Amino acid sequence: MAQAQPEPASSSYGLRREVLSPMETLAQSVSTIAPTTTPVATIPLVCALAGNGTWLAYVLATAAVLLVALCIGKFARYSASPGSLYTYASMILPPSLGATAAWSLLLAYIATASSVIGGFYHFGNVLLRDATGHGTSAAFLAILAAVISIWIAWRDVQISARLMLWIEAISVSIILIVLILVLFRHGWHLDSDQFHLRGMTGSGLRLGLVLALFSFVGFESATTLGAEARNPFKTIPRAVIQSALLAGVFFIVCAYTEVLGVRSAGQDLATNPEPMHVLARFGGLSVLGLLIDIGALVSMFAGTLACITAAARVLLLMSHNGLAHGSLRKTHARNETPGLAIAVTGVAAVVPTVVLAARGASGLDVYGWMGSLATYGFIVTYALVSFALPRYLRAHNAYRAGVQIIPWLACAAMLLALVGNLYPVPEGPYGKLPYIYLVYLVAGLAWFFFRSRGAKPTLAQS
């Protein structure tokens, strides 16, 4: 069987071609994950469900995400375009499923941006109150984060990538220093409660695993830079797999050390609003708690910028393929960025956050609600791409015996995650999110079928 070759690079769609280095491409995925936010905001929520099995929930989540990353990496070795996973699905699956992937992925990036904007105004007010004793308008902080992100994303994709890279590198480094201090203070022996999973239940682990998956969403967003990354058939697959693996190792270490450190300090991680402050004090350097709050703030901003960058490129290709209004395909002549698509996705991200803030929702509530909504879009898209991979490899003479095992395992993992999100039915606002996603998806597909009646969209090739 002939060796498969990468397809010719696609049109740049008016974007700046091959400008991003491998590290800048990796920065896109890492910043969308926003790794600093997980130890601060997500791990305590997982601990409330999984208890001493929190580290195991992250081990299993890492395994599931790596399966999906391997599937996406296979696509990315042969295809590169701004459409990301939407392009991969649409090349193989029926048009309606391609449209499902497009609308789901667009929602996922926009809702993730809304989520981290909520986190931004939460940490912004935390820092302001610590410094001055007074906070400020949550809506103002949300709009500020969105406007600056829109401007940077419009101005220069390379500036965006470099800024995101430095922000996350500094924030993660500070957290790692705190974790090392905690482990040194505790002593280099294993925590028997965690390794014996004392008190953990099967249902708690299952629900904790679903929540742990949210920590990883967006790891694939480097694929939206298919026109802008240098040597995309090599750098993008590596960025996707590296971001999933690096994030997984970081989250597992954080989960283990946070449970250990907060308990050693005589407190409960599941109910503690400032776990990193507790760990910093336990480690003997309280000032690092403040630096981590600052890191969380800028990481939320970096996540906003990364999500708007990714969402705008998906919307750009959707416009080229007839799934969105034709005006959204325009790019700025000098900056070579999709200006109108950036503005639309930025506004779409900030509006629900401002509305929720005006109704009195806390930043962490917005972070949880919008993040959970984004998870539905990501899970569905990941499942569709994994499902499409075997047929894609056959079409490119790259199919081998047993190659379908990883895609089927990835599909199964995503379906289990989806079921875990839906059953048992979540309480409160979380119970409404599946219906919001379904209404949105039905509206997107209705637009797709309406447009198809006049002229069938030509789905992008790589």
Coordinates of C-alpha atoms in Angstrom, one line a residue:
M1 CA 0.0 0.0 0.0
A2 CA 1.4 3.4 -0.9
Q3 CA 2.5 5.7 1.8
A4 CA 0.0 8.5 2.4
Q5 CA 1.2 12.0 1.7
P6 CA 0.0 15.3 3.1
E7 CA -2.5 17.1 1.0
P8 CA -1.4 20.4 -0.6
A9 CA -1.7 23.3 1.8
S10 CA -5.1 25.0 1.6
S11 CA -5.7 28.6 0.7
S12 CA -4.7 30.9 3.4
Y13 CA -8.2 32.5 3.3
G14 CA -6.5 35.9 3.6
L15 CA -4.6 35.0 6.8
R16 CA -0.9 35.5 7.3
R17 CA 0.8 32.4 6.1
E18 CA 3.3 30.3 8.0
V19 CA 4.2 33.0 10.5
L20 CA 3.9 31.1 13.8
S21 CA 6.8 29.0 15.2
P22 CA 6.2 25.6 16.8
M23 CA 6.2 27.2 20.3
E24 CA 3.7 29.8 19.3
T25 CA 1.5 27.2 17.8
L26 CA 1.7 25.2 21.0
A27 CA 0.8 28.4 22.9
Q28 CA -2.6 28.5 21.2
S29 CA -3.6 25.1 22.6
V30 CA -2.1 25.7 26.0
S31 CA -3.7 29.0 26.4
T32 CA -7.2 27.7 25.4
I33 CA -6.8 25.0 28.1
A34 CA -5.8 27.9 30.5
P35 CA -3.9 25.4 32.8
T36 CA -3.6 27.9 35.7
T37 CA -7.3 27.9 36.2
T38 CA -7.6 24.2 36.9
P39 CA -5.7 24.1 40.3
V40 CA -7.4 27.3 41.4
A41 CA -11.0 26.6 40.3
T42 CA -11.6 23.1 38.9
I43 CA -9.7 20.7 41.0
P44 CA -11.6 21.7 44.2
L45 CA -14.8 20.9 42.4
V46 CA -13.5 17.5 41.3
C47 CA -12.4 16.8 44.8
A48 CA -15.9 17.5 46.1
L49 CA -17.1 14.5 44.0
A50 CA -14.1 12.2 43.8
G51 CA -12.4 12.9 47.2
N52 CA -9.2 10.9 47.5
G53 CA -9.7 9.7 43.9
T54 CA -9.2 13.2 42.4
W55 CA -5.8 12.2 41.1
L56 CA -7.3 9.1 39.5
A57 CA -10.0 11.1 37.9
Y58 CA -7.3 13.2 36.2
V59 CA -5.4 10.1 35.2
L60 CA -8.4 8.7 33.4
A61 CA -9.3 12.1 31.9
T62 CA -5.7 12.4 30.6
A63 CA -6.0 8.9 29.0
A64 CA -9.3 9.8 27.3
V65 CA -8.0 13.1 26.0
L66 CA -4.8 11.5 24.7
L67 CA -6.9 9.0 22.7
V68 CA -8.7 12.0 21.1
A69 CA -5.4 13.8 20.6
L70 CA -4.0 10.8 18.7
C71 CA -7.0 10.9 16.4
I72 CA -6.8 14.6 15.8
G73 CA -3.0 14.3 15.3
K74 CA -3.6 11.7 12.5
F75 CA -5.9 14.2 10.7
A76 CA -3.5 17.1 11.2
R77 CA -0.6 15.1 9.6
Y78 CA -2.5 15.2 6.2
S79 CA -4.7 18.3 6.4
A80 CA -4.3 21.9 7.5
S81 CA -6.9 24.7 7.4
P82 CA -8.4 27.3 9.7
G83 CA -11.5 25.1 10.1
S84 CA -9.9 22.9 12.7
L85 CA -11.9 19.8 13.7
Y86 CA -14.9 21.0 11.6
T87 CA -12.8 20.6 8.4
Y88 CA -11.7 17.1 9.5
A89 CA -15.3 15.9 10.1
S90 CA -16.8 17.6 7.0
M91 CA -14.3 16.0 4.6
I92 CA -15.6 12.5 5.6
L93 CA -19.0 12.6 7.2
P94 CA -22.4 13.5 5.6
P95 CA -22.9 17.3 5.3
S96 CA -25.4 17.4 8.2
L97 CA -22.8 15.9 10.5
G98 CA -20.1 18.2 9.2
A99 CA -22.5 21.1 10.0
T100 CA -23.1 19.6 13.5
A101 CA -19.3 19.6 14.1
A102 CA -19.0 23.2 12.8
W103 CA -21.7 24.7 15.0
S104 CA -20.7 22.6 18.0
L105 CA -17.1 23.7 17.8
L106 CA -18.0 27.3 17.3
L107 CA -20.2 27.2 20.4
A108 CA -17.5 25.4 22.4
Y109 CA -14.9 28.1 21.8
I110 CA -17.3 31.0 22.4
A111 CA -18.7 29.5 25.5
T112 CA -15.2 28.7 26.8
A113 CA -14.4 32.4 26.2
S114 CA -17.5 33.4 28.2
S115 CA -16.4 31.0 31.0
V116 CA -12.9 32.4 31.4
I117 CA -14.3 36.0 31.1
G118 CA -16.4 35.1 34.2
G119 CA -13.2 33.9 35.9
F120 CA -11.4 37.1 34.9
Y121 CA -13.9 39.3 36.6
H122 CA -13.9 37.1 39.7
F123 CA -10.2 37.3 40.2
G124 CA -10.1 40.9 39.1
N125 CA -12.4 41.8 42.0
V126 CA -10.6 39.5 44.4
L127 CA -7.3 41.4 43.7
L128 CA -9.0 44.8 43.8
R129 CA -10.6 44.0 47.2
D130 CA -7.3 42.8 48.6
A131 CA -5.5 45.9 47.4
T132 CA -8.1 48.7 48.0
G133 CA -10.9 47.1 50.0
H134 CA -13.4 47.7 47.2
G135 CA -14.3 45.9 44.0
T136 CA -15.7 47.2 40.8
S137 CA -18.4 46.4 38.3
A138 CA -18.2 42.8 37.1
A139 CA -19.7 43.9 33.8
F140 CA -17.0 46.5 33.3
L141 CA -14.2 44.0 33.9
A142 CA -15.9 41.5 31.5
I143 CA -16.2 44.1 28.8
L144 CA -12.6 45.2 29.4
A145 CA -11.2 41.7 29.0
A146 CA -13.2 41.1 25.8
V147 CA -12.3 44.5 24.2
I148 CA -8.6 44.1 24.8
S149 CA -8.7 40.5 23.6
I150 CA -10.5 41.5 20.4
W151 CA -8.0 44.2 19.7
I152 CA -5.0 42.0 20.2
A153 CA -6.5 39.2 18.1
W154 CA -7.3 41.7 15.4
R155 CA -4.0 43.3 15.5
D156 CA -1.5 40.4 15.0
V157 CA -1.8 36.7 15.5
Q158 CA 1.9 36.4 16.3
I159 CA 1.7 39.0 19.1
S160 CA -1.3 37.1 20.4
A161 CA 0.6 33.8 20.5
R162 CA 3.7 35.2 22.1
L163 CA 1.7 37.0 24.8
M164 CA -0.3 33.8 25.6
L165 CA 2.9 31.8 25.8
W166 CA 4.6 34.0 28.3
I167 CA 1.5 34.5 30.4
E168 CA 0.9 30.7 30.9
A169 CA 4.6 29.9 31.3
I170 CA 5.0 32.3 34.2
S171 CA 1.7 31.3 35.9
V172 CA 2.4 27.6 35.7
S173 CA 5.9 28.1 37.0
I174 CA 4.7 29.8 40.1
I175 CA 2.2 27.0 40.8
L176 CA 4.9 24.4 40.4
I177 CA 7.0 26.2 42.9
V178 CA 4.2 26.1 45.4
L179 CA 3.6 22.4 44.8
I180 CA 7.3 21.6 45.3
L181 CA 7.3 23.5 48.5
V182 CA 4.3 21.6 49.7
L183 CA 5.8 18.2 48.8
F184 CA 9.1 19.2 50.5
R185 CA 7.2 20.3 53.7
H186 CA 5.2 17.0 53.7
G187 CA 8.2 14.8 53.1
W188 CA 8.9 12.5 50.2
H189 CA 6.5 9.7 51.1
L190 CA 3.2 8.7 49.5
D191 CA -0.2 9.8 50.8
S192 CA -1.7 6.4 51.7
D193 CA -5.3 7.8 51.8
Q194 CA -5.1 8.9 48.2
F195 CA -3.4 5.8 46.9
H196 CA -5.8 3.5 48.7
L197 CA -8.7 5.7 47.4
R198 CA -10.1 5.9 50.9
G199 CA -13.7 7.1 51.0
M200 CA -14.0 7.3 47.2
T201 CA -17.2 6.0 45.5
G202 CA -17.7 4.8 42.0
S203 CA -20.4 7.4 41.2
G204 CA -18.2 10.1 42.7
L205 CA -15.3 9.1 40.5
R206 CA -17.5 9.0 37.4
L207 CA -18.9 12.5 38.0
G208 CA -15.5 13.8 38.9
L209 CA -14.0 12.4 35.7
V210 CA -16.6 14.3 33.6
L211 CA -15.7 17.5 35.4
A212 CA -12.0 16.7 35.0
L213 CA -12.4 16.6 31.2
F214 CA -13.4 20.2 31.3
S215 CA -9.9 21.1 32.4
F216 CA -8.6 19.9 28.9
V217 CA -11.1 21.4 26.5
G218 CA -9.5 23.4 23.8
F219 CA -6.3 21.4 23.7
E220 CA -6.9 20.9 20.0
S221 CA -7.2 24.6 19.2
A222 CA -3.7 24.7 17.5
T223 CA -5.5 23.1 14.6
T224 CA -7.3 26.4 13.9
L225 CA -3.9 27.8 12.9
G226 CA -3.5 25.5 9.9
A227 CA -2.9 28.5 7.5
E228 CA -0.6 30.4 9.9
A229 CA 1.7 27.8 11.5
R230 CA 5.0 27.0 10.0
N231 CA 5.3 23.5 8.6
P232 CA 1.7 22.8 9.8
F233 CA 1.7 19.1 9.0
K234 CA 4.4 18.5 11.7
T235 CA 4.0 21.4 14.2
I236 CA 0.2 21.1 14.6
P237 CA 0.0 17.4 15.4
R238 CA 2.9 17.8 17.8
A239 CA 1.2 20.8 19.5
V240 CA -2.1 18.9 20.0
I241 CA -0.5 15.8 21.5
Q242 CA 2.1 17.8 23.6
S243 CA -0.6 20.1 25.0
A244 CA -2.8 17.2 26.1
L245 CA 0.2 15.3 27.6
L246 CA 1.7 18.3 29.4
A247 CA -1.6 19.4 30.7
G248 CA -2.4 15.9 31.9
V249 CA 0.8 15.5 33.8
F250 CA 0.5 19.0 35.4
F251 CA -3.2 18.4 36.4
I252 CA -2.4 15.0 38.0
V253 CA 0.5 16.5 40.0
C254 CA -1.7 19.4 41.1
A255 CA -4.6 17.1 42.1
Y256 CA -2.5 14.9 44.2
T257 CA -0.6 17.7 45.9
E258 CA -3.6 20.0 46.5
V259 CA -5.5 17.2 48.2
L260 CA -2.5 16.3 50.3
G261 CA -1.5 19.9 51.2
V262 CA -4.9 21.3 52.1
R263 CA -5.6 18.3 54.3
S264 CA -2.2 18.6 55.9
A265 CA -3.1 22.2 56.7
G266 CA -6.2 21.0 58.5
Q267 CA -8.7 22.2 55.9
D268 CA -11.0 20.7 53.2
L269 CA -10.1 21.2 49.6
A270 CA -13.7 20.6 48.4
T271 CA -15.0 23.6 50.4
N272 CA -12.0 25.9 50.5
P273 CA -12.4 29.1 48.3
E274 CA -8.7 29.8 48.2
P275 CA -6.8 26.5 48.0
M276 CA -3.6 27.9 46.5
H277 CA -3.4 30.5 49.3
V278 CA -3.6 27.6 51.8
L279 CA -0.8 25.7 50.0
A280 CA 1.4 28.8 49.8
R281 CA 1.1 29.4 53.5
F282 CA 1.7 25.7 54.2
G283 CA 4.8 25.8 52.0
G284 CA 6.1 28.8 53.9
L285 CA 5.8 31.5 51.1
S286 CA 2.4 33.2 51.6
V287 CA 3.2 35.8 48.9
L288 CA 3.0 33.1 46.2
G289 CA -0.7 32.8 46.9
L290 CA -1.2 36.4 45.7
L291 CA 1.0 35.8 42.7
I292 CA -1.1 32.8 41.8
D293 CA -4.2 34.9 41.9
I294 CA -2.5 37.4 39.6
G295 CA -1.5 34.4 37.4
A296 CA -5.1 33.1 37.4
L297 CA -6.3 36.6 36.3
V298 CA -3.9 36.8 33.4
S299 CA -4.5 33.2 32.5
M300 CA -8.2 33.9 32.2
F301 CA -7.3 36.7 29.9
A302 CA -5.0 34.5 27.8
G303 CA -7.8 32.0 27.6
T304 CA -10.2 34.6 26.4
L305 CA -7.8 35.7 23.7
A306 CA -7.0 32.1 22.6
C307 CA -10.7 31.2 22.4
I308 CA -11.6 34.3 20.4
T309 CA -8.7 33.6 18.1
A310 CA -9.8 30.0 17.5
A311 CA -13.5 30.8 17.2
A312 CA -12.9 33.5 14.7
R313 CA -11.0 31.2 12.4
V314 CA -13.7 28.5 12.6
L315 CA -16.3 31.1 11.8
L316 CA -14.2 32.4 8.9
L317 CA -14.2 29.0 7.2
M318 CA -17.9 28.4 8.0
S319 CA -18.5 31.6 6.1
H320 CA -16.4 30.4 3.1
N321 CA -18.5 27.2 3.1
G322 CA -21.9 28.8 3.3
L323 CA -22.6 28.0 6.9
A324 CA -22.4 31.6 8.1
H325 CA -22.9 35.0 6.4
G326 CA -20.6 35.8 3.6
S327 CA -19.3 39.0 5.1
L328 CA -17.6 37.0 7.9
R329 CA -15.0 35.7 5.4
K330 CA -13.3 39.1 5.1
T331 CA -9.8 39.6 6.5
H332 CA -7.9 42.8 7.3
A333 CA -5.6 43.8 4.4
R334 CA -2.7 44.8 6.6
N335 CA -3.1 42.6 9.7
E336 CA -4.2 39.5 7.7
T337 CA -6.7 38.6 10.5
P338 CA -10.4 37.9 10.3
G339 CA -11.5 41.2 11.8
L340 CA -15.3 40.9 11.5
A341 CA -15.3 37.3 12.7
I342 CA -13.1 38.3 15.6
A343 CA -15.5 41.0 16.6
V344 CA -18.6 38.8 16.2
T345 CA -17.1 36.0 18.3
G346 CA -15.8 38.4 20.9
V347 CA -19.2 40.1 21.3
A348 CA -21.0 36.7 21.4
A349 CA -18.6 35.6 24.2
V350 CA -19.0 38.7 26.4
V351 CA -22.8 39.3 26.1
P352 CA -24.0 36.3 28.1
T353 CA -21.3 37.0 30.7
V354 CA -22.4 40.6 31.1
V355 CA -26.1 39.6 31.3
L356 CA -25.3 37.0 34.0
A357 CA -23.1 39.4 35.9
A358 CA -25.9 42.0 35.8
R359 CA -28.2 39.4 37.3
G360 CA -25.8 38.9 40.2
A361 CA -24.1 35.7 39.1
S362 CA -20.6 35.3 40.6
G363 CA -17.6 34.9 38.4
L364 CA -17.1 31.3 39.4
D365 CA -20.7 30.5 38.7
V366 CA -20.3 31.9 35.2
Y367 CA -17.1 30.0 34.9
G368 CA -18.9 26.7 35.8
W369 CA -22.1 27.3 33.8
M370 CA -20.5 28.5 30.5
G371 CA -17.7 26.0 30.8
S372 CA -20.1 23.1 31.2
L373 CA -22.1 24.4 28.1
A374 CA -18.8 24.4 26.2
T375 CA -18.1 20.8 27.2
Y376 CA -21.2 19.6 25.2
G377 CA -19.8 21.2 22.1
F378 CA -16.3 19.8 22.5
I379 CA -17.5 16.3 23.4
V380 CA -19.8 16.0 20.4
T381 CA -17.1 17.4 18.0
Y382 CA -14.4 15.1 19.5
A383 CA -16.7 12.1 19.0
L384 CA -17.5 13.0 15.4
V385 CA -13.8 13.5 14.5
S386 CA -12.8 10.2 16.1
F387 CA -15.7 8.4 14.3
A388 CA -14.5 9.9 10.9
L389 CA -10.8 8.9 11.3
P390 CA -10.8 5.3 10.0
R391 CA -12.6 6.2 6.8
Y392 CA -10.3 9.2 6.3
L393 CA -7.2 7.0 6.6
R394 CA -8.7 4.6 4.1
A395 CA -9.1 7.5 1.6
H396 CA -5.5 8.5 2.1
N397 CA -4.0 5.0 1.9
A398 CA -2.9 5.1 5.5
Y399 CA -5.3 2.5 7.0
R400 CA -3.6 -0.4 8.8
A401 CA -5.1 -3.4 10.6
G402 CA -6.1 -2.4 14.1
V403 CA -6.0 1.3 13.3
Q404 CA -9.6 1.6 14.2
I405 CA -9.0 0.6 17.9
I406 CA -7.9 4.1 19.1
P407 CA -10.8 6.0 17.3
W408 CA -13.4 3.6 18.7
L409 CA -11.9 3.9 22.2
A410 CA -11.9 7.7 21.8
C411 CA -15.6 7.6 20.6
A412 CA -16.5 5.4 23.5
A413 CA -14.8 7.7 26.0
M414 CA -16.6 10.8 24.7
L415 CA -20.0 9.0 24.7
L416 CA -19.4 8.0 28.3
A417 CA -18.5 11.5 29.2
L418 CA -21.6 12.8 27.5
V419 CA -23.8 10.3 29.4
G420 CA -22.0 11.3 32.6
N421 CA -23.0 14.9 31.9
L422 CA -26.6 14.0 31.3
Y423 CA -27.2 11.4 34.0
P424 CA -28.0 11.8 36.7
V425 CA -29.7 15.0 35.7
P426 CA -27.7 17.9 37.1
E427 CA -29.5 20.3 39.5
G428 CA -30.2 24.0 39.0
P429 CA -28.8 25.8 36.0
Y430 CA -26.6 22.9 35.0
G431 CA -29.8 20.9 34.2
K432 CA -30.8 23.5 31.6
L433 CA -27.6 23.5 29.7
P434 CA -28.2 20.4 27.6
Y435 CA -31.5 22.0 26.3
I436 CA -29.7 25.2 25.6
Y437 CA -27.1 23.3 23.5
L438 CA -29.8 21.4 21.7
V439 CA -31.8 24.5 20.8
Y440 CA -28.6 26.2 19.6
L441 CA -27.7 23.2 17.5
V442 CA -31.2 22.8 16.0
A443 CA -31.0 26.5 15.0
G444 CA -27.6 26.1 13.4
L445 CA -28.8 23.0 11.4
A446 CA -31.9 24.8 10.4
W447 CA -29.8 27.5 8.9
F448 CA -27.6 24.9 7.2
F449 CA -30.7 23.1 5.6
F450 CA -32.1 26.5 4.6
R451 CA -28.9 27.5 2.9
S452 CA -28.6 24.1 1.3
R453 CA -31.9 24.4 -0.5
G454 CA -30.6 27.3 -2.6
A455 CA -27.0 26.2 -3.1
K456 CA -25.3 23.3 -1.4
P457 CA -22.3 24.5 0.6
T458 CA -18.9 23.4 -0.7
L459 CA -17.2 22.0 2.3
A460 CA -13.6 23.0 2.6
Q461 CA -10.8 20.8 1.6
S462 CA -7.6 20.8 3.5

